[in-house]
Tab-separated table of C-alpha atoms in Angstrom:
chain	number	residue	atom	x	y	z
A	1077	MET	CA	0.000	0.000	0.000
A	1078	TYR	CA	2.741	2.444	0.980
A	1079	CYS	CA	4.742	1.641	-2.150
A	1080	ASP	CA	1.638	2.257	-4.228
A	1081	LEU	CA	1.042	5.618	-2.531
A	1082	LEU	CA	4.666	6.660	-3.025
A	1083	SER	CA	4.541	5.562	-6.656
A	1084	ARG	CA	1.464	7.712	-7.198
A	1085	TYR	CA	3.206	10.684	-5.587
A	1086	PHE	CA	6.279	10.437	-7.802
A	1087	SER	CA	4.090	9.984	-10.889
A	1088	LEU	CA	2.178	13.144	-9.997
A	1089	LYS	CA	5.416	15.016	-9.276
A	1090	GLN	CA	6.850	14.028	-12.655
A	1091	LEU	CA	3.651	15.110	-14.415
A	1092	MET	CA	3.762	18.499	-12.671
A	1093	ARG	CA	7.346	19.015	-13.781
A	1094	GLN	CA	6.595	18.091	-17.369
A	1095	THR	CA	3.591	20.377	-17.718
A	1096	PHE	CA	4.907	23.119	-15.411
A	1097	ILE	CA	1.729	22.960	-13.332
A	1098	ALA	CA	2.019	23.768	-9.655
A	1099	ARG	CA	-0.658	24.249	-7.053
A	1100	LYS	CA	-0.815	26.203	-3.872
A	1101	ILE	CA	-0.418	24.013	-0.806
A	1102	SER	CA	-1.672	25.200	2.532
A	1103	PHE	CA	0.095	24.555	5.811
A	1104	ILE	CA	-2.673	22.115	6.764
A	1105	SER	CA	-2.255	20.072	3.589
A	1106	LEU	CA	1.530	20.056	4.084
A	1107	ILE	CA	1.121	18.604	7.553
A	1108	HIS	CA	-1.310	16.027	6.170
A	1109	PHE	CA	1.201	15.131	3.450
A	1110	ARG	CA	3.972	14.691	6.002
A	1111	ASP	CA	1.820	12.521	8.273
A	1112	GLU	CA	0.681	10.436	5.315
A	1113	TYR	CA	3.952	9.944	3.480
A	1114	MET	CA	6.727	10.797	5.933
A	1115	SER	CA	5.744	8.373	8.686
A	1116	PRO	CA	8.504	6.089	10.046
A	1117	GLN	CA	6.980	3.156	8.165
A	1118	ASN	CA	7.154	5.031	4.863
A	1119	ASN	CA	10.154	7.363	5.163
A	1120	HIS	CA	11.580	6.693	1.696
A	1121	LEU	CA	11.940	10.208	0.307
A	1122	GLN	CA	15.635	10.998	-0.090
A	1123	ARG	CA	15.210	14.734	0.468
A	1124	PRO	CA	11.793	16.013	1.528
A	1125	PRO	CA	11.121	19.674	0.641
A	1126	ALA	CA	11.534	22.179	3.451
A	1127	ALA	CA	7.803	22.912	3.456
A	1128	VAL	CA	7.128	19.264	4.321
A	1129	LEU	CA	10.129	18.681	6.574
A	1130	TYR	CA	9.356	21.720	8.733
A	1131	ALA	CA	5.567	21.785	8.407
A	1132	ASP	CA	5.079	21.756	12.192
A	1133	GLU	CA	7.419	24.713	12.670
A	1134	LEU	CA	5.740	26.690	9.900
A	1135	ALA	CA	2.320	26.069	11.401
A	1136	LYS	CA	3.557	27.045	14.871
A	1137	LEU	CA	5.168	30.257	13.640
A	1138	LYS	CA	2.086	31.226	11.668
A	1139	GLN	CA	-0.167	30.588	14.656
A	1140	ASN	CA	1.984	32.659	17.033
A	1141	ASP	CA	2.810	35.399	14.529
A	1142	ASN	CA	1.361	38.698	15.727
A	1143	ALA	CA	3.563	41.035	13.688
A	1144	PRO	CA	2.279	42.502	10.410
A	1145	CYS	CA	3.170	40.523	7.298
A	1146	PRO	CA	4.425	42.158	4.104
A	1147	PRO	CA	1.798	41.976	1.329
A	1148	GLY	CA	1.495	38.435	0.007
A	1149	TRP	CA	3.730	36.876	2.663
A	1150	GLN	CA	2.784	33.906	4.838
A	1151	LEU	CA	4.923	35.080	7.764
A	1152	SER	CA	6.096	38.402	9.142
A	1153	LEU	CA	9.752	39.428	8.951
A	1154	PRO	CA	10.540	38.344	12.558
A	1155	ALA	CA	8.793	34.992	12.058
A	1156	ALA	CA	10.579	34.369	8.755
A	1157	ARG	CA	13.889	35.171	10.448
A	1158	ALA	CA	13.075	32.746	13.260
A	1159	PHE	CA	12.210	30.008	10.758
A	1160	ILE	CA	15.644	30.235	9.128
A	1161	LEU	CA	17.885	31.063	12.102
A	1162	GLY	CA	15.901	29.260	14.787
A	1163	ASP	CA	14.209	30.377	17.994
A	1164	GLU	CA	14.778	28.441	21.211
A	1165	ALA	CA	11.791	30.060	22.918
A	1166	GLN	CA	9.450	28.634	20.279
A	1167	ASN	CA	11.433	25.408	19.790
A	1168	ILE	CA	12.287	26.321	16.194
A	1169	SER	CA	15.442	24.676	14.852
A	1170	ARG	CA	18.283	26.526	13.139
A	1171	LYS	CA	18.477	25.375	9.544
A	1172	VAL	CA	21.574	27.059	8.141
A	1173	VAL	CA	24.807	28.520	9.512
A	1174	ILE	CA	24.961	32.114	8.309
A	1175	SER	CA	25.296	35.607	9.682
A	1176	PRO	CA	21.946	36.790	11.111
A	1177	SER	CA	22.494	40.229	9.599
A	1178	ALA	CA	22.786	38.662	6.133
A	1179	VAL	CA	19.436	36.902	6.536
A	1180	GLU	CA	17.863	40.131	7.747
A	1181	ARG	CA	19.161	41.990	4.684
A	1182	MET	CA	17.773	39.301	2.398
A	1183	LEU	CA	14.344	39.463	4.001
A	1184	VAL	CA	14.255	43.256	3.820
A	1185	THR	CA	15.260	43.118	0.146
A	1186	LEU	CA	12.416	40.746	-0.674
A	1187	ALA	CA	9.921	42.649	1.484
A	1188	THR	CA	10.629	45.833	-0.463
A	1189	GLY	CA	10.016	44.129	-3.803
A	1190	ARG	CA	13.609	43.903	-4.979
A	1191	GLY	CA	14.904	40.734	-6.592
A	1192	LEU	CA	17.525	38.858	-4.559
A	1193	MET	CA	20.723	37.451	-6.049
A	1194	LEU	CA	22.724	35.012	-3.914
A	1195	VAL	CA	26.319	34.668	-5.085
A	1196	GLY	CA	29.256	32.798	-3.624
A	1197	GLU	CA	31.577	29.831	-3.842
A	1198	PRO	CA	30.110	26.458	-4.842
A	1199	GLY	CA	28.823	24.520	-1.843
A	1200	THR	CA	27.942	27.490	0.368
A	1201	ALA	CA	24.269	26.448	0.657
A	1202	LYS	CA	22.893	29.137	-1.652
A	1203	SER	CA	20.215	26.789	-2.981
A	1204	LEU	CA	19.249	25.687	0.525
A	1205	LEU	CA	19.023	29.296	1.638
A	1206	SER	CA	16.839	30.246	-1.329
A	1207	GLU	CA	14.567	27.288	-0.559
A	1208	LEU	CA	14.225	28.331	3.083
A	1209	LEU	CA	13.492	31.941	2.129
A	1210	ALA	CA	10.852	30.897	-0.403
A	1211	THR	CA	9.277	28.498	2.093
A	1212	ALA	CA	9.106	31.136	4.822
A	1213	ILE	CA	7.579	33.702	2.466
A	1214	SER	CA	5.302	31.666	0.195
A	1215	GLY	CA	4.724	28.482	2.174
A	1216	ASP	CA	6.580	26.309	-0.336
A	1217	ALA	CA	9.508	26.523	-2.735
A	1218	GLY	CA	8.218	24.438	-5.614
A	1219	LEU	CA	8.451	27.116	-8.307
A	1220	THR	CA	12.072	26.488	-9.256
A	1221	ILE	CA	13.925	27.046	-12.530
A	1222	GLN	CA	17.191	25.176	-13.011
A	1223	GLY	CA	19.335	27.287	-15.302
A	1224	GLY	CA	21.480	25.718	-17.975
A	1225	ALA	CA	22.694	26.102	-21.541
A	1226	SER	CA	19.542	24.385	-22.825
A	1227	THR	CA	17.089	26.505	-20.816
A	1228	THR	CA	14.596	28.239	-23.109
A	1229	GLU	CA	12.204	31.128	-22.605
A	1230	ASP	CA	9.101	28.942	-22.722
A	1231	GLN	CA	10.509	26.804	-19.906
A	1232	ILE	CA	10.474	29.764	-17.527
A	1233	LYS	CA	7.481	31.803	-18.794
A	1234	TYR	CA	4.848	29.677	-20.513
A	1235	GLY	CA	4.362	27.077	-23.219
A	1236	TRP	CA	1.443	25.615	-25.125
A	1237	ASN	CA	-0.606	22.436	-25.218
A	1238	TYR	CA	-0.189	21.929	-28.946
A	1239	ALA	CA	-3.213	19.656	-29.325
A	1240	LEU	CA	-5.481	22.394	-27.956
A	1241	LEU	CA	-3.513	25.073	-29.792
A	1242	ILE	CA	-4.027	23.399	-33.172
A	1243	ASN	CA	-7.703	22.611	-32.574
A	1244	HIS	CA	-8.831	25.838	-30.899
A	1245	GLY	CA	-6.071	28.363	-31.452
A	1246	PRO	CA	-4.333	30.414	-28.734
A	1247	SER	CA	-6.392	30.495	-25.537
A	1248	THR	CA	-5.930	30.435	-21.790
A	1249	GLU	CA	-6.937	26.765	-21.841
A	1250	ALA	CA	-4.119	25.929	-24.260
A	1251	LEU	CA	-1.519	27.923	-22.312
A	1252	VAL	CA	0.760	25.839	-20.070
A	1253	PRO	CA	2.134	28.050	-17.276
A	1254	ALA	CA	5.812	27.725	-16.356
A	1255	PRO	CA	7.237	28.705	-12.927
A	1256	LEU	CA	7.540	32.434	-13.681
A	1257	TYR	CA	3.953	32.660	-14.931
A	1258	GLN	CA	2.694	30.727	-11.913
A	1259	GLY	CA	4.643	32.875	-9.476
A	1260	MET	CA	3.208	36.095	-10.904
A	1261	ARG	CA	-0.305	34.670	-11.074
A	1262	ASP	CA	-0.308	33.240	-7.544
A	1263	GLY	CA	1.903	35.808	-5.809
A	1264	LYS	CA	4.721	33.422	-4.861
A	1265	ILE	CA	8.503	33.355	-4.806
A	1266	VAL	CA	10.232	31.920	-7.885
A	1267	ARG	CA	13.705	30.436	-7.482
A	1268	PHE	CA	16.126	30.700	-10.415
A	1269	GLU	CA	19.116	28.415	-9.834
A	1270	GLU	CA	22.389	29.031	-11.710
A	1271	ILE	CA	20.993	32.006	-13.605
A	1272	THR	CA	24.346	32.816	-15.241
A	1273	ARG	CA	24.330	29.438	-16.985
A	1274	THR	CA	21.282	30.406	-19.048
A	1275	PRO	CA	21.602	32.198	-22.412
A	1276	LEU	CA	21.521	35.993	-22.335
A	1277	GLU	CA	18.256	36.215	-24.281
A	1278	VAL	CA	16.579	34.063	-21.642
A	1279	GLN	CA	17.994	36.179	-18.821
A	1280	ASP	CA	16.754	39.365	-20.470
A	1281	CYS	CA	13.152	38.170	-20.488
A	1282	LEU	CA	13.190	38.801	-16.727
A	1283	LEU	CA	13.601	42.549	-17.160
A	1284	GLY	CA	9.916	43.359	-17.578
A	1285	MET	CA	8.857	41.032	-14.774
A	1286	LEU	CA	11.286	42.608	-12.310
A	1287	SER	CA	10.651	46.246	-13.230
A	1288	ASP	CA	7.054	46.589	-14.443
A	1289	ARG	CA	5.798	43.374	-12.807
A	1290	VAL	CA	3.920	42.404	-15.943
A	1291	MET	CA	4.235	39.555	-18.443
A	1292	THR	CA	2.918	40.067	-21.960
A	1293	VAL	CA	1.367	37.109	-23.787
A	1294	PRO	CA	1.167	38.401	-27.377
A	1295	GLU	CA	-0.624	35.294	-28.636
A	1296	LEU	CA	-3.704	36.146	-26.542
A	1297	THR	CA	-6.055	39.112	-26.789
A	1298	GLY	CA	-7.879	41.278	-24.275
A	1299	GLU	CA	-7.126	41.086	-20.564
A	1300	ALA	CA	-5.525	37.659	-20.944
A	1301	SER	CA	-2.675	39.196	-22.948
A	1302	GLN	CA	-1.304	40.939	-19.846
A	1303	LEU	CA	-0.455	39.091	-16.640
A	1304	TYR	CA	0.134	41.434	-13.705
A	1305	ALA	CA	2.041	40.092	-10.724
A	1306	ARG	CA	0.150	39.635	-7.480
A	1307	GLU	CA	1.496	40.713	-4.111
A	1308	GLY	CA	4.112	38.270	-2.858
A	1309	PHE	CA	5.756	37.584	-6.209
A	1310	ASN	CA	9.516	37.941	-6.395
A	1311	ILE	CA	12.600	36.185	-7.722
A	1312	ILE	CA	15.500	34.667	-5.799
A	1313	ALA	CA	18.403	33.806	-8.104
A	1314	THR	CA	21.710	32.071	-7.400
A	1315	ALA	CA	25.088	32.094	-9.151
A	1316	ASN	CA	28.549	30.705	-8.447
A	1317	THR	CA	31.418	33.181	-8.394
A	1318	ARG	CA	34.004	30.579	-9.415
A	1319	ASP	CA	32.279	29.510	-12.646
A	1320	ARG	CA	34.103	30.268	-15.885
A	1321	GLY	CA	32.701	30.400	-19.393
A	1322	VAL	CA	29.195	31.302	-18.237
A	1323	ASN	CA	26.938	34.107	-19.463
A	1324	GLU	CA	27.584	37.410	-17.735
A	1325	MET	CA	24.410	39.196	-16.668
A	1326	SER	CA	23.605	42.463	-18.404
A	1327	ALA	CA	23.947	45.706	-16.461
A	1328	ALA	CA	20.198	46.297	-16.780
A	1329	LEU	CA	19.393	42.950	-15.172
A	1330	LYS	CA	21.985	43.415	-12.423
A	1331	ARG	CA	20.351	46.706	-11.423
A	1332	ARG	CA	17.112	44.869	-10.713
A	1333	PHE	CA	18.707	42.594	-8.112
A	1334	ASP	CA	20.226	43.206	-4.721
A	1335	PHE	CA	23.361	41.054	-4.472
A	1336	GLU	CA	24.181	39.155	-1.299
A	1337	THR	CA	27.391	37.135	-1.009
A	1338	VAL	CA	27.124	33.848	0.888
A	1339	PHE	CA	30.521	33.151	2.420
A	1340	PRO	CA	31.959	29.734	3.321
A	1341	ILE	CA	31.906	28.768	6.985
A	1342	MET	CA	35.338	29.646	8.342
A	1343	ASP	CA	34.698	28.986	12.029
A	1344	PHE	CA	31.504	27.333	13.274
A	1345	ALA	CA	32.026	28.796	16.743
């Protein structure tokens, strides 16, 4: 029974990746998922997402959070900080070793609507940090783009169901949303891993989303041709400083990000 349930989960996960369809998951459903699939008898996931692994802590922080939340955020700034750095008073575990002031700067950057760029040496937990930030802000970190030489614009913005496109022409039903489209539509954080590995023309398609907060769909007409970002949408990108032969970001795109360097751990104490 458990193997069948896990098989269904991975089949659904693969389908979501192929069609770029993601759904909003509440804290309650995350806890249910953890209890259902992450029980000791069925603990076969190699790396559960942070939203599932720390579902209890997220629910506790949200319940005890009395501070005002930035528009579109699940947690306030103090609660998001506690989720990442830990809080002994609330029995919240520390999840990453990093300067508290750096985390505070990152949260303030995202709260003010600026894109966040995490740069540093390989292996400094930039991806983990971006996942924790997205989980604290949006409740999950599933909207992720893995940059690479083969990454195309339709893989980050939107694509088409070609059967519907041929039969009925361009329509919202035929449009297949990619992570960037979903993040703007639902008001969630989008993670862009290894952004400097993507071609320059793909990087430049982010300019309008980061400045005007709008995505144009020229194939559609009327209101559907313009997607305006909802409160809570933002982009967290990562890049390695030691990479060579990658695509340098344009000056225009750099201006739309606040850069934060993640340093290696020199002394745990």
